[in-house]
Every structure is written in C-alpha cells, then in structure tokens.
mmCIF file with all atom_site columns, C-alpha atoms in Angstrom:
data_model
loop_
_atom_site.group_PDB
_atom_site.id
_atom_site.type_symbol
_atom_site.label_atom_id
_atom_site.label_alt_id
_atom_site.label_comp_id
_atom_site.label_asym_id
_atom_site.label_entity_id
_atom_site.label_seq_id
_atom_site.pdbx_PDB_ins_code
_atom_site.Cartn_x
_atom_site.Cartn_y
_atom_site.Cartn_z
_atom_site.occupancy
_atom_site.B_iso_or_equiv
_atom_site.pdbx_formal_charge
_atom_site.auth_seq_id
_atom_site.auth_comp_id
_atom_site.auth_asym_id
_atom_site.auth_atom_id
_atom_site.pdbx_PDB_model_num
ATOM 1   C CA . UNK A 1 1   ? -33.416 -30.130 -75.606  1.00 0.00 ? 1   UNK A CA 1
ATOM 2   C CA . UNK A 1 2   ? -30.951 -32.924 -74.899  1.00 0.00 ? 2   UNK A CA 1
ATOM 3   C CA . UNK A 1 3   ? -32.835 -35.269 -72.567  1.00 0.00 ? 3   UNK A CA 1
ATOM 4   C CA . UNK A 1 4   ? -30.005 -37.791 -72.413  1.00 0.00 ? 4   UNK A CA 1
ATOM 5   C CA . UNK A 1 5   ? -26.449 -36.508 -72.109  1.00 0.00 ? 5   UNK A CA 1
ATOM 6   C CA . UNK A 1 6   ? -23.085 -38.155 -72.294  1.00 0.00 ? 6   UNK A CA 1
ATOM 7   C CA . UNK A 1 7   ? -20.747 -35.344 -71.325  1.00 0.00 ? 7   UNK A CA 1
ATOM 8   C CA . UNK A 1 8   ? -17.503 -37.119 -72.198  1.00 0.00 ? 8   UNK A CA 1
ATOM 9   C CA . UNK A 1 9   ? -17.039 -37.390 -75.971  1.00 0.00 ? 9   UNK A CA 1
ATOM 10  C CA . UNK A 1 10  ? -14.042 -39.653 -75.479  1.00 0.00 ? 10  UNK A CA 1
ATOM 11  C CA . UNK A 1 11  ? -12.332 -41.821 -72.871  1.00 0.00 ? 11  UNK A CA 1
ATOM 12  C CA . UNK A 1 12  ? -8.994  -43.591 -72.948  1.00 0.00 ? 12  UNK A CA 1
ATOM 13  C CA . UNK A 1 13  ? -8.283  -46.538 -70.622  1.00 0.00 ? 13  UNK A CA 1
ATOM 14  C CA . UNK A 1 14  ? -5.442  -48.991 -70.263  1.00 0.00 ? 14  UNK A CA 1
ATOM 15  C CA . UNK A 1 15  ? -6.111  -52.639 -71.038  1.00 0.00 ? 15  UNK A CA 1
ATOM 16  C CA . UNK A 1 16  ? -7.045  -54.601 -67.933  1.00 0.00 ? 16  UNK A CA 1
ATOM 17  C CA . UNK A 1 17  ? -8.283  -51.555 -66.030  1.00 0.00 ? 17  UNK A CA 1
ATOM 18  C CA . UNK A 1 18  ? -11.865 -50.479 -65.359  1.00 0.00 ? 18  UNK A CA 1
ATOM 19  C CA . UNK A 1 19  ? -13.707 -48.321 -67.901  1.00 0.00 ? 19  UNK A CA 1
ATOM 20  C CA . UNK A 1 20  ? -16.489 -46.134 -66.515  1.00 0.00 ? 20  UNK A CA 1
ATOM 21  C CA . UNK A 1 21  ? -18.855 -44.431 -68.933  1.00 0.00 ? 21  UNK A CA 1
ATOM 22  C CA . UNK A 1 22  ? -21.366 -41.927 -67.596  1.00 0.00 ? 22  UNK A CA 1
ATOM 23  C CA . UNK A 1 23  ? -24.776 -40.755 -68.699  1.00 0.00 ? 23  UNK A CA 1
ATOM 24  C CA . UNK A 1 24  ? -27.226 -38.208 -67.291  1.00 0.00 ? 24  UNK A CA 1
ATOM 25  C CA . UNK A 1 25  ? -30.889 -37.730 -68.106  1.00 0.00 ? 25  UNK A CA 1
ATOM 26  C CA . UNK A 1 26  ? -33.380 -34.990 -67.390  1.00 0.00 ? 26  UNK A CA 1
ATOM 27  C CA . UNK A 1 27  ? -36.776 -36.598 -67.998  1.00 0.00 ? 27  UNK A CA 1
ATOM 28  C CA . UNK A 1 28  ? -38.053 -38.242 -64.806  1.00 0.00 ? 28  UNK A CA 1
ATOM 29  C CA . UNK A 1 29  ? -40.567 -40.206 -66.898  1.00 0.00 ? 29  UNK A CA 1
ATOM 30  C CA . UNK A 1 30  ? -37.788 -42.424 -68.251  1.00 0.00 ? 30  UNK A CA 1
ATOM 31  C CA . UNK A 1 31  ? -37.899 -45.817 -66.573  1.00 0.00 ? 31  UNK A CA 1
ATOM 32  C CA . UNK A 1 32  ? -35.864 -48.088 -68.810  1.00 0.00 ? 32  UNK A CA 1
ATOM 33  C CA . UNK A 1 33  ? -32.239 -47.543 -69.747  1.00 0.00 ? 33  UNK A CA 1
ATOM 34  C CA . UNK A 1 34  ? -29.941 -49.314 -72.182  1.00 0.00 ? 34  UNK A CA 1
ATOM 35  C CA . UNK A 1 35  ? -26.334 -49.229 -73.338  1.00 0.00 ? 35  UNK A CA 1
ATOM 36  C CA . UNK A 1 36  ? -25.311 -49.877 -76.918  1.00 0.00 ? 36  UNK A CA 1
ATOM 37  C CA . UNK A 1 37  ? -21.878 -50.301 -78.473  1.00 0.00 ? 37  UNK A CA 1
ATOM 38  C CA . UNK A 1 38  ? -21.127 -49.200 -82.016  1.00 0.00 ? 38  UNK A CA 1
ATOM 39  C CA . UNK A 1 39  ? -18.211 -50.078 -84.271  1.00 0.00 ? 39  UNK A CA 1
ATOM 40  C CA . UNK A 1 40  ? -17.534 -48.048 -87.453  1.00 0.00 ? 40  UNK A CA 1
ATOM 41  C CA . UNK A 1 41  ? -19.719 -49.051 -90.427  1.00 0.00 ? 41  UNK A CA 1
ATOM 42  C CA . UNK A 1 42  ? -21.955 -51.201 -88.215  1.00 0.00 ? 42  UNK A CA 1
ATOM 43  C CA . UNK A 1 43  ? -25.231 -50.611 -86.425  1.00 0.00 ? 43  UNK A CA 1
ATOM 44  C CA . UNK A 1 44  ? -25.342 -50.270 -82.616  1.00 0.00 ? 44  UNK A CA 1
ATOM 45  C CA . UNK A 1 45  ? -25.221 -53.545 -80.700  1.00 0.00 ? 45  UNK A CA 1
ATOM 46  C CA . UNK A 1 46  ? -27.240 -53.988 -77.513  1.00 0.00 ? 46  UNK A CA 1
ATOM 47  C CA . UNK A 1 47  ? -25.045 -54.484 -74.418  1.00 0.00 ? 47  UNK A CA 1
ATOM 48  C CA . UNK A 1 48  ? -27.074 -54.298 -71.239  1.00 0.00 ? 48  UNK A CA 1
ATOM 49  C CA . UNK A 1 49  ? -30.215 -52.715 -69.843  1.00 0.00 ? 49  UNK A CA 1
ATOM 50  C CA . UNK A 1 50  ? -31.745 -51.764 -66.499  1.00 0.00 ? 50  UNK A CA 1
ATOM 51  C CA . UNK A 1 51  ? -35.228 -50.852 -65.402  1.00 0.00 ? 51  UNK A CA 1
ATOM 52  C CA . UNK A 1 52  ? -35.910 -48.170 -62.823  1.00 0.00 ? 52  UNK A CA 1
ATOM 53  C CA . UNK A 1 53  ? -36.942 -50.703 -60.194  1.00 0.00 ? 53  UNK A CA 1
ATOM 54  C CA . UNK A 1 54  ? -33.302 -51.774 -59.930  1.00 0.00 ? 54  UNK A CA 1
ATOM 55  C CA . UNK A 1 55  ? -30.115 -49.892 -59.166  1.00 0.00 ? 55  UNK A CA 1
ATOM 56  C CA . UNK A 1 56  ? -27.652 -52.399 -60.604  1.00 0.00 ? 56  UNK A CA 1
ATOM 57  C CA . UNK A 1 57  ? -27.557 -54.991 -63.358  1.00 0.00 ? 57  UNK A CA 1
ATOM 58  C CA . UNK A 1 58  ? -24.612 -57.197 -64.212  1.00 0.00 ? 58  UNK A CA 1
ATOM 59  C CA . UNK A 1 59  ? -23.739 -59.239 -67.290  1.00 0.00 ? 59  UNK A CA 1
ATOM 60  C CA . UNK A 1 60  ? -20.250 -60.681 -67.376  1.00 0.00 ? 60  UNK A CA 1
ATOM 61  C CA . UNK A 1 61  ? -17.713 -57.878 -67.576  1.00 0.00 ? 61  UNK A CA 1
ATOM 62  C CA . UNK A 1 62  ? -20.449 -55.243 -67.923  1.00 0.00 ? 62  UNK A CA 1
ATOM 63  C CA . UNK A 1 63  ? -22.338 -53.658 -65.022  1.00 0.00 ? 63  UNK A CA 1
ATOM 64  C CA . UNK A 1 64  ? -24.817 -50.809 -65.242  1.00 0.00 ? 64  UNK A CA 1
ATOM 65  C CA . UNK A 1 65  ? -25.603 -48.669 -62.206  1.00 0.00 ? 65  UNK A CA 1
ATOM 66  C CA . UNK A 1 66  ? -28.645 -46.440 -61.938  1.00 0.00 ? 66  UNK A CA 1
ATOM 67  C CA . UNK A 1 67  ? -28.997 -43.537 -59.477  1.00 0.00 ? 67  UNK A CA 1
ATOM 68  C CA . UNK A 1 68  ? -32.556 -42.310 -59.917  1.00 0.00 ? 68  UNK A CA 1
ATOM 69  C CA . UNK A 1 69  ? -32.323 -39.426 -57.476  1.00 0.00 ? 69  UNK A CA 1
ATOM 70  C CA . UNK A 1 70  ? -29.349 -38.030 -59.393  1.00 0.00 ? 70  UNK A CA 1
ATOM 71  C CA . UNK A 1 71  ? -30.802 -39.047 -62.769  1.00 0.00 ? 71  UNK A CA 1
ATOM 72  C CA . UNK A 1 72  ? -27.494 -40.679 -63.561  1.00 0.00 ? 72  UNK A CA 1
ATOM 73  C CA . UNK A 1 73  ? -26.392 -44.016 -64.907  1.00 0.00 ? 73  UNK A CA 1
ATOM 74  C CA . UNK A 1 74  ? -23.000 -45.490 -65.542  1.00 0.00 ? 74  UNK A CA 1
ATOM 75  C CA . UNK A 1 75  ? -21.541 -48.463 -67.380  1.00 0.00 ? 75  UNK A CA 1
ATOM 76  C CA . UNK A 1 76  ? -18.555 -50.251 -65.848  1.00 0.00 ? 76  UNK A CA 1
ATOM 77  C CA . UNK A 1 77  ? -16.410 -52.568 -67.952  1.00 0.00 ? 77  UNK A CA 1
ATOM 78  C CA . UNK A 1 78  ? -14.007 -54.754 -65.978  1.00 0.00 ? 78  UNK A CA 1
ATOM 79  C CA . UNK A 1 79  ? -11.464 -55.727 -67.124  1.00 0.00 ? 79  UNK A CA 1
ATOM 80  C CA . UNK A 1 80  ? -11.251 -53.588 -70.254  1.00 0.00 ? 80  UNK A CA 1
ATOM 81  C CA . UNK A 1 81  ? -10.110 -55.356 -73.419  1.00 0.00 ? 81  UNK A CA 1
ATOM 82  C CA . UNK A 1 82  ? -8.879  -53.990 -76.790  1.00 0.00 ? 82  UNK A CA 1
ATOM 83  C CA . UNK A 1 83  ? -12.077 -55.252 -78.460  1.00 0.00 ? 83  UNK A CA 1
ATOM 84  C CA . UNK A 1 84  ? -14.060 -52.906 -76.218  1.00 0.00 ? 84  UNK A CA 1
ATOM 85  C CA . UNK A 1 85  ? -12.763 -49.926 -78.213  1.00 0.00 ? 85  UNK A CA 1
ATOM 86  C CA . UNK A 1 86  ? -15.932 -48.488 -79.785  1.00 0.00 ? 86  UNK A CA 1
ATOM 87  C CA . UNK A 1 87  ? -18.486 -45.715 -79.383  1.00 0.00 ? 87  UNK A CA 1
ATOM 88  C CA . UNK A 1 88  ? -20.890 -46.330 -76.492  1.00 0.00 ? 88  UNK A CA 1
ATOM 89  C CA . UNK A 1 89  ? -24.392 -44.882 -76.455  1.00 0.00 ? 89  UNK A CA 1
ATOM 90  C CA . UNK A 1 90  ? -26.720 -44.758 -73.504  1.00 0.00 ? 90  UNK A CA 1
ATOM 91  C CA . UNK A 1 91  ? -30.427 -44.650 -74.269  1.00 0.00 ? 91  UNK A CA 1
ATOM 92  C CA . UNK A 1 92  ? -33.613 -44.153 -72.304  1.00 0.00 ? 92  UNK A CA 1
ATOM 93  C CA . UNK A 1 93  ? -37.262 -45.024 -72.785  1.00 0.00 ? 93  UNK A CA 1
ATOM 94  C CA . UNK A 1 94  ? -40.619 -44.360 -71.164  1.00 0.00 ? 94  UNK A CA 1
ATOM 95  C CA . UNK A 1 95  ? -42.484 -47.501 -70.183  1.00 0.00 ? 95  UNK A CA 1
ATOM 96  C CA . UNK A 1 96  ? -45.726 -46.558 -71.877  1.00 0.00 ? 96  UNK A CA 1
ATOM 97  C CA . UNK A 1 97  ? -43.922 -46.128 -75.191  1.00 0.00 ? 97  UNK A CA 1
ATOM 98  C CA . UNK A 1 98  ? -41.745 -49.187 -74.893  1.00 0.00 ? 98  UNK A CA 1
ATOM 99  C CA . UNK A 1 99  ? -38.119 -49.561 -75.788  1.00 0.00 ? 99  UNK A CA 1
ATOM 100 C CA . UNK A 1 100 ? -39.057 -49.109 -79.404  1.00 0.00 ? 100 UNK A CA 1
ATOM 101 C CA . UNK A 1 101 ? -38.829 -45.313 -78.994  1.00 0.00 ? 101 UNK A CA 1
ATOM 102 C CA . UNK A 1 102 ? -35.419 -44.668 -77.504  1.00 0.00 ? 102 UNK A CA 1
ATOM 103 C CA . UNK A 1 103 ? -33.793 -41.334 -76.704  1.00 0.00 ? 103 UNK A CA 1
ATOM 104 C CA . UNK A 1 104 ? -30.042 -41.616 -77.211  1.00 0.00 ? 104 UNK A CA 1
ATOM 105 C CA . UNK A 1 105 ? -27.107 -39.726 -75.798  1.00 0.00 ? 105 UNK A CA 1
ATOM 106 C CA . UNK A 1 106 ? -24.437 -38.349 -78.131  1.00 0.00 ? 106 UNK A CA 1
ATOM 107 C CA . UNK A 1 107 ? -22.053 -41.218 -77.462  1.00 0.00 ? 107 UNK A CA 1
ATOM 108 C CA . UNK A 1 108 ? -18.632 -41.664 -75.838  1.00 0.00 ? 108 UNK A CA 1
ATOM 109 C CA . UNK A 1 109 ? -15.711 -43.001 -77.857  1.00 0.00 ? 109 UNK A CA 1
ATOM 110 C CA . UNK A 1 110 ? -13.834 -45.507 -75.682  1.00 0.00 ? 110 UNK A CA 1
ATOM 111 C CA . UNK A 1 111 ? -10.256 -46.378 -76.600  1.00 0.00 ? 111 UNK A CA 1
ATOM 112 C CA . UNK A 1 112 ? -8.527  -49.252 -74.813  1.00 0.00 ? 112 UNK A CA 1
ATOM 113 C CA . UNK A 1 113 ? -4.746  -48.931 -74.937  1.00 0.00 ? 113 UNK A CA 1
ATOM 114 C CA . UNK A 1 114 ? -2.577  -52.066 -74.772  1.00 0.00 ? 114 UNK A CA 1
ATOM 115 C CA . UNK B 2 1   ? -30.614 -66.513 -86.857  1.00 0.00 ? 1   UNK B CA 1
ATOM 116 C CA . UNK B 2 2   ? -30.135 -63.771 -89.460  1.00 0.00 ? 2   UNK B CA 1
ATOM 117 C CA . UNK B 2 3   ? -29.872 -60.219 -88.152  1.00 0.00 ? 3   UNK B CA 1
ATOM 118 C CA . UNK B 2 4   ? -31.616 -57.080 -89.322  1.00 0.00 ? 4   UNK B CA 1
ATOM 119 C CA . UNK B 2 5   ? -30.914 -56.505 -93.012  1.00 0.00 ? 5   UNK B CA 1
ATOM 120 C CA . UNK B 2 6   ? -30.974 -53.075 -94.602  1.00 0.00 ? 6   UNK B CA 1
ATOM 121 C CA . UNK B 2 7   ? -30.702 -52.319 -98.307  1.00 0.00 ? 7   UNK B CA 1
ATOM 122 C CA . UNK B 2 8   ? -29.051 -50.595 -99.968  1.00 0.00 ? 8   UNK B CA 1
ATOM 123 C CA . UNK B 2 9   ? -25.923 -49.912 -97.868  1.00 0.00 ? 9   UNK B CA 1
ATOM 124 C CA . UNK B 2 10  ? -25.065 -46.728 -99.732  1.00 0.00 ? 10  UNK B CA 1
ATOM 125 C CA . UNK B 2 11  ? -27.149 -44.301 -101.745 1.00 0.00 ? 11  UNK B CA 1
ATOM 126 C CA . UNK B 2 12  ? -26.404 -41.011 -103.484 1.00 0.00 ? 12  UNK B CA 1
ATOM 127 C CA . UNK B 2 13  ? -29.304 -38.792 -104.477 1.00 0.00 ? 13  UNK B CA 1
ATOM 128 C CA . UNK B 2 14  ? -29.826 -35.236 -105.701 1.00 0.00 ? 14  UNK B CA 1
ATOM 129 C CA . UNK B 2 15  ? -31.794 -32.527 -103.913 1.00 0.00 ? 15  UNK B CA 1
ATOM 130 C CA . UNK B 2 16  ? -35.485 -32.709 -104.723 1.00 0.00 ? 16  UNK B CA 1
ATOM 131 C CA . UNK B 2 17  ? -35.476 -36.426 -105.474 1.00 0.00 ? 17  UNK B CA 1
ATOM 132 C CA . UNK B 2 18  ? -37.150 -39.065 -103.336 1.00 0.00 ? 18  UNK B CA 1
ATOM 133 C CA . UNK B 2 19  ? -35.676 -42.243 -101.876 1.00 0.00 ? 19  UNK B CA 1
ATOM 134 C CA . UNK B 2 20  ? -36.942 -45.536 -100.457 1.00 0.00 ? 20  UNK B CA 1
ATOM 135 C CA . UNK B 2 21  ? -34.961 -47.574 -97.947  1.00 0.00 ? 21  UNK B CA 1
ATOM 136 C CA . UNK B 2 22  ? -35.741 -51.167 -97.067  1.00 0.00 ? 22  UNK B CA 1
ATOM 137 C CA . UNK B 2 23  ? -35.458 -53.169 -93.850  1.00 0.00 ? 23  UNK B CA 1
ATOM 138 C CA . UNK B 2 24  ? -35.982 -56.862 -93.102  1.00 0.00 ? 24  UNK B CA 1
ATOM 139 C CA . UNK B 2 25  ? -36.304 -57.529 -89.351  1.00 0.00 ? 25  UNK B CA 1
ATOM 140 C CA . UNK B 2 26  ? -35.118 -60.530 -87.393  1.00 0.00 ? 26  UNK B CA 1
ATOM 141 C CA . UNK B 2 27  ? -37.467 -63.460 -87.891  1.00 0.00 ? 27  UNK B CA 1
ATOM 142 C CA . UNK B 2 28  ? -40.255 -63.329 -85.323  1.00 0.00 ? 28  UNK B CA 1
ATOM 143 C CA . UNK B 2 29  ? -39.818 -59.637 -84.567  1.00 0.00 ? 29  UNK B CA 1
ATOM 144 C CA . UNK B 2 30  ? -42.988 -57.663 -85.161  1.00 0.00 ? 30  UNK B CA 1
ATOM 145 C CA . UNK B 2 31  ? -41.753 -54.164 -84.337  1.00 0.00 ? 31  UNK B CA 1
ATOM 146 C CA . UNK B 2 32  ? -39.571 -52.149 -86.699  1.00 0.00 ? 32  UNK B CA 1
ATOM 147 C CA . UNK B 2 33  ? -38.170 -48.742 -85.763  1.00 0.00 ? 33  UNK B CA 1
ATOM 148 C CA . UNK B 2 34  ? -36.207 -46.248 -87.823  1.00 0.00 ? 34  UNK B CA 1
ATOM 149 C CA . UNK B 2 35  ? -33.526 -43.878 -86.580  1.00 0.00 ? 35  UNK B CA 1
ATOM 150 C CA . UNK B 2 36  ? -31.476 -41.146 -88.230  1.00 0.00 ? 36  UNK B CA 1
ATOM 151 C CA . UNK B 2 37  ? -27.852 -40.697 -87.199  1.00 0.00 ? 37  UNK B CA 1
ATOM 152 C CA . UNK B 2 38  ? -25.993 -37.484 -87.985  1.00 0.00 ? 38  UNK B CA 1
ATOM 153 C CA . UNK B 2 39  ? -22.774 -36.101 -86.491  1.00 0.00 ? 39  UNK B CA 1
ATOM 154 C CA . UNK B 2 40  ? -24.567 -33.050 -85.096  1.00 0.00 ? 40  UNK B CA 1
ATOM 155 C CA . UNK B 2 41  ? -27.799 -34.568 -83.783  1.00 0.00 ? 41  UNK B CA 1
ATOM 156 C CA . UNK B 2 42  ? -26.731 -38.095 -82.887  1.00 0.00 ? 42  UNK B CA 1
ATOM 157 C CA . UNK B 2 43  ? -29.297 -40.891 -83.105  1.00 0.00 ? 43  UNK B CA 1
ATOM 158 C CA . UNK B 2 44  ? -32.847 -39.611 -83.455  1.00 0.00 ? 44  UNK B CA 1
ATOM 159 C CA . UNK B 2 45  ? -36.059 -41.615 -83.525  1.00 0.00 ? 45  UNK B CA 1
ATOM 160 C CA . UNK B 2 46  ? -38.100 -41.376 -86.716  1.00 0.00 ? 46  UNK B CA 1
ATOM 161 C CA . UNK B 2 47  ? -41.003 -43.801 -86.268  1.00 0.00 ? 47  UNK B CA 1
ATOM 162 C CA . UNK B 2 48  ? -41.988 -47.300 -85.200  1.00 0.00 ? 48  UNK B CA 1
ATOM 163 C CA . UNK B 2 49  ? -44.284 -49.801 -86.850  1.00 0.00 ? 49  UNK B CA 1
ATOM 164 C CA . UNK B 2 50  ? -45.955 -52.771 -85.218  1.00 0.00 ? 50  UNK B CA 1
ATOM 165 C CA . UNK B 2 51  ? -48.295 -55.134 -87.047  1.00 0.00 ? 51  UNK B CA 1
ATOM 166 C CA . UNK B 2 52  ? -48.423 -52.808 -90.071  1.00 0.00 ? 52  UNK B CA 1
ATOM 167 C CA . UNK B 2 53  ? -49.499 -49.813 -87.943  1.00 0.00 ? 53  UNK B CA 1
ATOM 168 C CA . UNK B 2 54  ? -47.434 -46.781 -87.009  1.00 0.00 ? 54  UNK B CA 1
ATOM 169 C CA . UNK B 2 55  ? -47.311 -46.933 -83.224  1.00 0.00 ? 55  UNK B CA 1
ATOM 170 C CA . UNK B 2 56  ? -44.840 -44.155 -82.390  1.00 0.00 ? 56  UNK B CA 1
ATOM 171 C CA . UNK B 2 57  ? -43.577 -41.115 -84.277  1.00 0.00 ? 57  UNK B CA 1
ATOM 172 C CA . UNK B 2 58  ? -40.649 -38.757 -83.747  1.00 0.00 ? 58  UNK B CA 1
ATOM 173 C CA . UNK B 2 59  ? -40.324 -35.073 -84.565  1.00 0.00 ? 59  UNK B CA 1
ATOM 174 C CA . UNK B 2 60  ? -39.559 -35.223 -88.257  1.00 0.00 ? 60  UNK B CA 1
ATOM 175 C CA . UNK B 2 61  ? -41.380 -33.439 -91.106  1.00 0.00 ? 61  UNK B CA 1
ATOM 176 C CA . UNK B 2 62  ? -44.025 -35.181 -93.180  1.00 0.00 ? 62  UNK B CA 1
ATOM 177 C CA . UNK B 2 63  ? -41.479 -35.755 -95.965  1.00 0.00 ? 63  UNK B CA 1
ATOM 178 C CA . UNK B 2 64  ? -40.360 -38.744 -93.913  1.00 0.00 ? 64  UNK B CA 1
ATOM 179 C CA . UNK B 2 65  ? -42.800 -41.636 -94.051  1.00 0.00 ? 65  UNK B CA 1
ATOM 180 C CA . UNK B 2 66  ? -42.791 -45.366 -93.699  1.00 0.00 ? 66  UNK B CA 1
ATOM 181 C CA . UNK B 2 67  ? -44.819 -48.490 -93.870  1.00 0.00 ? 67  UNK B CA 1
ATOM 182 C CA . UNK B 2 68  ? -44.732 -52.079 -92.720  1.00 0.00 ? 68  UNK B CA 1
ATOM 183 C CA . UNK B 2 69  ? -45.866 -55.117 -94.624  1.00 0.00 ? 69  UNK B CA 1
ATOM 184 C CA . UNK B 2 70  ? -47.650 -58.219 -93.358  1.00 0.00 ? 70  UNK B CA 1
ATOM 185 C CA . UNK B 2 71  ? -44.326 -60.104 -93.178  1.00 0.00 ? 71  UNK B CA 1
ATOM 186 C CA . UNK B 2 72  ? -42.973 -57.324 -90.872  1.00 0.00 ? 72  UNK B CA 1
ATOM 187 C CA . UNK B 2 73  ? -40.593 -55.985 -93.510  1.00 0.00 ? 73  UNK B CA 1
ATOM 188 C CA . UNK B 2 74  ? -40.532 -52.208 -93.552  1.00 0.00 ? 74  UNK B CA 1
ATOM 189 C CA . UNK B 2 75  ? -39.741 -49.405 -95.955  1.00 0.00 ? 75  UNK B CA 1
ATOM 190 C CA . UNK B 2 76  ? -38.918 -45.804 -95.250  1.00 0.00 ? 76  UNK B CA 1
ATOM 191 C CA . UNK B 2 77  ? -39.456 -43.049 -97.802  1.00 0.00 ? 77  UNK B CA 1
ATOM 192 C CA . UNK B 2 78  ? -38.064 -39.535 -97.903  1.00 0.00 ? 78  UNK B CA 1
ATOM 193 C CA . UNK B 2 79  ? -39.523 -37.170 -100.487 1.00 0.00 ? 79  UNK B CA 1
ATOM 194 C CA . UNK B 2 80  ? -38.152 -33.865 -101.789 1.00 0.00 ? 80  UNK B CA 1
ATOM 195 C CA . UNK B 2 81  ? -34.687 -34.570 -100.443 1.00 0.00 ? 81  UNK B CA 1
ATOM 196 C CA . UNK B 2 82  ? -32.695 -31.781 -98.803  1.00 0.00 ? 82  UNK B CA 1
ATOM 197 C CA . UNK B 2 83  ? -28.955 -31.574 -98.191  1.00 0.00 ? 83  UNK B CA 1
ATOM 198 C CA . UNK B 2 84  ? -29.615 -31.933 -94.456  1.00 0.00 ? 84  UNK B CA 1
ATOM 199 C CA . UNK B 2 85  ? -31.150 -35.364 -95.014  1.00 0.00 ? 85  UNK B CA 1
ATOM 200 C CA . UNK B 2 86  ? -27.661 -36.775 -95.583  1.00 0.00 ? 86  UNK B CA 1
ATOM 201 C CA . UNK B 2 87  ? -27.254 -39.255 -92.751  1.00 0.00 ? 87  UNK B CA 1
ATOM 202 C CA . UNK B 2 88  ? -26.979 -42.874 -91.707  1.00 0.00 ? 88  UNK B CA 1
ATOM 203 C CA . UNK B 2 89  ? -30.478 -44.343 -91.507  1.00 0.00 ? 89  UNK B CA 1
ATOM 204 C CA . UNK B 2 90  ? -30.735 -47.227 -89.075  1.00 0.00 ? 90  UNK B CA 1
ATOM 205 C CA . UNK B 2 91  ? -33.493 -49.764 -88.845  1.00 0.00 ? 91  UNK B CA 1
ATOM 206 C CA . UNK B 2 92  ? -34.047 -51.767 -85.673  1.00 0.00 ? 92  UNK B CA 1
ATOM 207 C CA . UNK B 2 93  ? -36.363 -54.621 -84.839  1.00 0.00 ? 93  UNK B CA 1
ATOM 208 C CA . UNK B 2 94  ? -37.681 -56.062 -81.608  1.00 0.00 ? 94  UNK B CA 1
ATOM 209 C CA . UNK B 2 95  ? -40.392 -58.347 -80.300  1.00 0.00 ? 95  UNK B CA 1
ATOM 210 C CA . UNK B 2 96  ? -42.405 -55.216 -79.619  1.00 0.00 ? 96  UNK B CA 1
ATOM 211 C CA . UNK B 2 97  ? -43.272 -56.027 -76.017  1.00 0.00 ? 97  UNK B CA 1
ATOM 212 C CA . UNK B 2 98  ? -43.062 -52.805 -74.011  1.00 0.00 ? 98  UNK B CA 1
ATOM 213 C CA . UNK B 2 99  ? -39.504 -52.610 -72.762  1.00 0.00 ? 99  UNK B CA 1
ATOM 214 C CA . UNK B 2 100 ? -39.121 -55.763 -70.724  1.00 0.00 ? 100 UNK B CA 1
ATOM 215 C CA . UNK B 2 101 ? -36.526 -58.080 -72.275  1.00 0.00 ? 101 UNK B CA 1
ATOM 216 C CA . UNK B 2 102 ? -37.167 -56.645 -75.689  1.00 0.00 ? 102 UNK B CA 1
ATOM 217 C CA . UNK B 2 103 ? -34.204 -54.474 -76.661  1.00 0.00 ? 103 UNK B CA 1
ATOM 218 C CA . UNK B 2 104 ? -33.767 -53.119 -80.155  1.00 0.00 ? 104 UNK B CA 1
ATOM 219 C CA . UNK B 2 105 ? -31.514 -54.987 -82.583  1.00 0.00 ? 105 UNK B CA 1
ATOM 220 C CA . UNK B 2 106 ? -30.064 -52.698 -85.244  1.00 0.00 ? 106 UNK B CA 1
ATOM 221 C CA . UNK B 2 107 ? -29.083 -53.271 -88.839  1.00 0.00 ? 107 UNK B CA 1
ATOM 222 C CA . UNK B 2 108 ? -25.890 -51.825 -90.296  1.00 0.00 ? 108 UNK B CA 1
ATOM 223 C CA . UNK B 2 109 ? -27.728 -48.881 -91.809  1.00 0.00 ? 109 UNK B CA 1
ATOM 224 C CA . UNK B 2 110 ? -28.094 -47.166 -95.155  1.00 0.00 ? 110 UNK B CA 1
ATOM 225 C CA . UNK B 2 111 ? -25.719 -44.258 -95.743  1.00 0.00 ? 111 UNK B CA 1
ATOM 226 C CA . UNK B 2 112 ? -27.650 -41.618 -97.720  1.00 0.00 ? 112 UNK B CA 1
ATOM 227 C CA . UNK B 2 113 ? -25.779 -38.752 -99.324  1.00 0.00 ? 113 UNK B CA 1
ATOM 228 C CA . UNK B 2 114 ? -27.760 -35.890 -100.855 1.00 0.00 ? 114 UNK B CA 1
ATOM 229 C CA . UNK B 2 115 ? -25.895 -33.651 -103.318 1.00 0.00 ? 115 UNK B CA 1
#
C-alpha cells in the first residue's frame, strides 16, 4: 500500500523556468511533509518542510504548497538551475511518531536542460 | 559540523552470512533512524533509536536489528542474509524532537550486495 505517491518518475525542465514536482498521499493522519533531494552516490538532503497547519512554505527558490482537502503537495523551484538536476523525494510523517519515521514517495528524477 | 558518517561504504556478503553496519550521527543529535533503499520499494523505514531505546519500528523481519550506544552512535545488524537484502542502507540523525524543526539528516549510505 503506497501511502505517498509521486506519479511522475521523471521531469525535464529548461534552465530558468519553473519546476513543479507533485506528490499525493492517502493517509489523513499525516501532518508533516518534507522534500528531499538526492544526488547519485549520496544520501538524501533535506530541502524544505511544511506542517499541516500551513498551506505554503517558502525558502529561497523553493516553495512547498499543501492542499489538505486534495491530499496533495507540490514543490516549486523558481528559477530552475542545472544544479537542481537530482532525484526529489517527498515524505510524510504523523505527528505522534515524529519526523523520525518518514514514509517516502518513489521519487521524481528532475533534469534541468541548459 | 561533521555530517552523518556511515561505514563501510560498500560491502559484499554471501547468502546466510550476517553483517553489521555502523552510523555516527551529527554531534548533538540523539535520534538515529535507519532506512533501506531498493529500486523496487524505494526508501523504507527500518527503525529509530533515541537515547539507546528503540522508539519506532518498521515492517521488517526480525533478522534486521539495531542498537544505539550512549554516545548516540548506532549499529544495524542483518542476520542470515538473503539475496533480497541487497540495497543501499541509509542512516539518518535528528534532534529527535517530534517533527517541528527537526528534519532528518542522512549519511551517504552503505551499499550492501548479497551474492
């Protein structure tokens, strides 16, 4: 049972444009969501998070949007840069278990073309 | 500040053997979690330790076990290895405070190959 789904295995975007990565979840008990970026041969790197009391969180070029009624979150990267090419994972957690027990999506490979 | 350190980076074992992986968390982090990454299943939670106690556990068989020491360093053990245990094993540390401002910081993983 895939509780967190990233339906696009890959995404290709031109440098300078907006990259939008999507994630859906099924468990309404999730109340904390995170995005991680992963380069080959490295562990995932934390990017940005959002709790369910908010619908938007911004950090520089990265913005995460949360639509609780649709059980959907998205990561916007503006403007996209070549160094953003990586695999992006969304993850979810239940508050009473903390962010130490994350449920991850399958990942989306983002390629930024010059 | 040094990041999460995992040793060894690569390991090759034979079916039936056992293996121990090591993880040193970021200084000051008291929670250590372990994840298994495979192409088919993605990243899956194994277990989490906080102050030497297992606080959370995923859906893995009893062959997978772990422990945490008083200095927060952690080890993960897999006994009676199976071919399907071939994976990237990731360790992550955090302050351990339930979710608020305490994201996981991952190491670069140990690549285990079982032949």
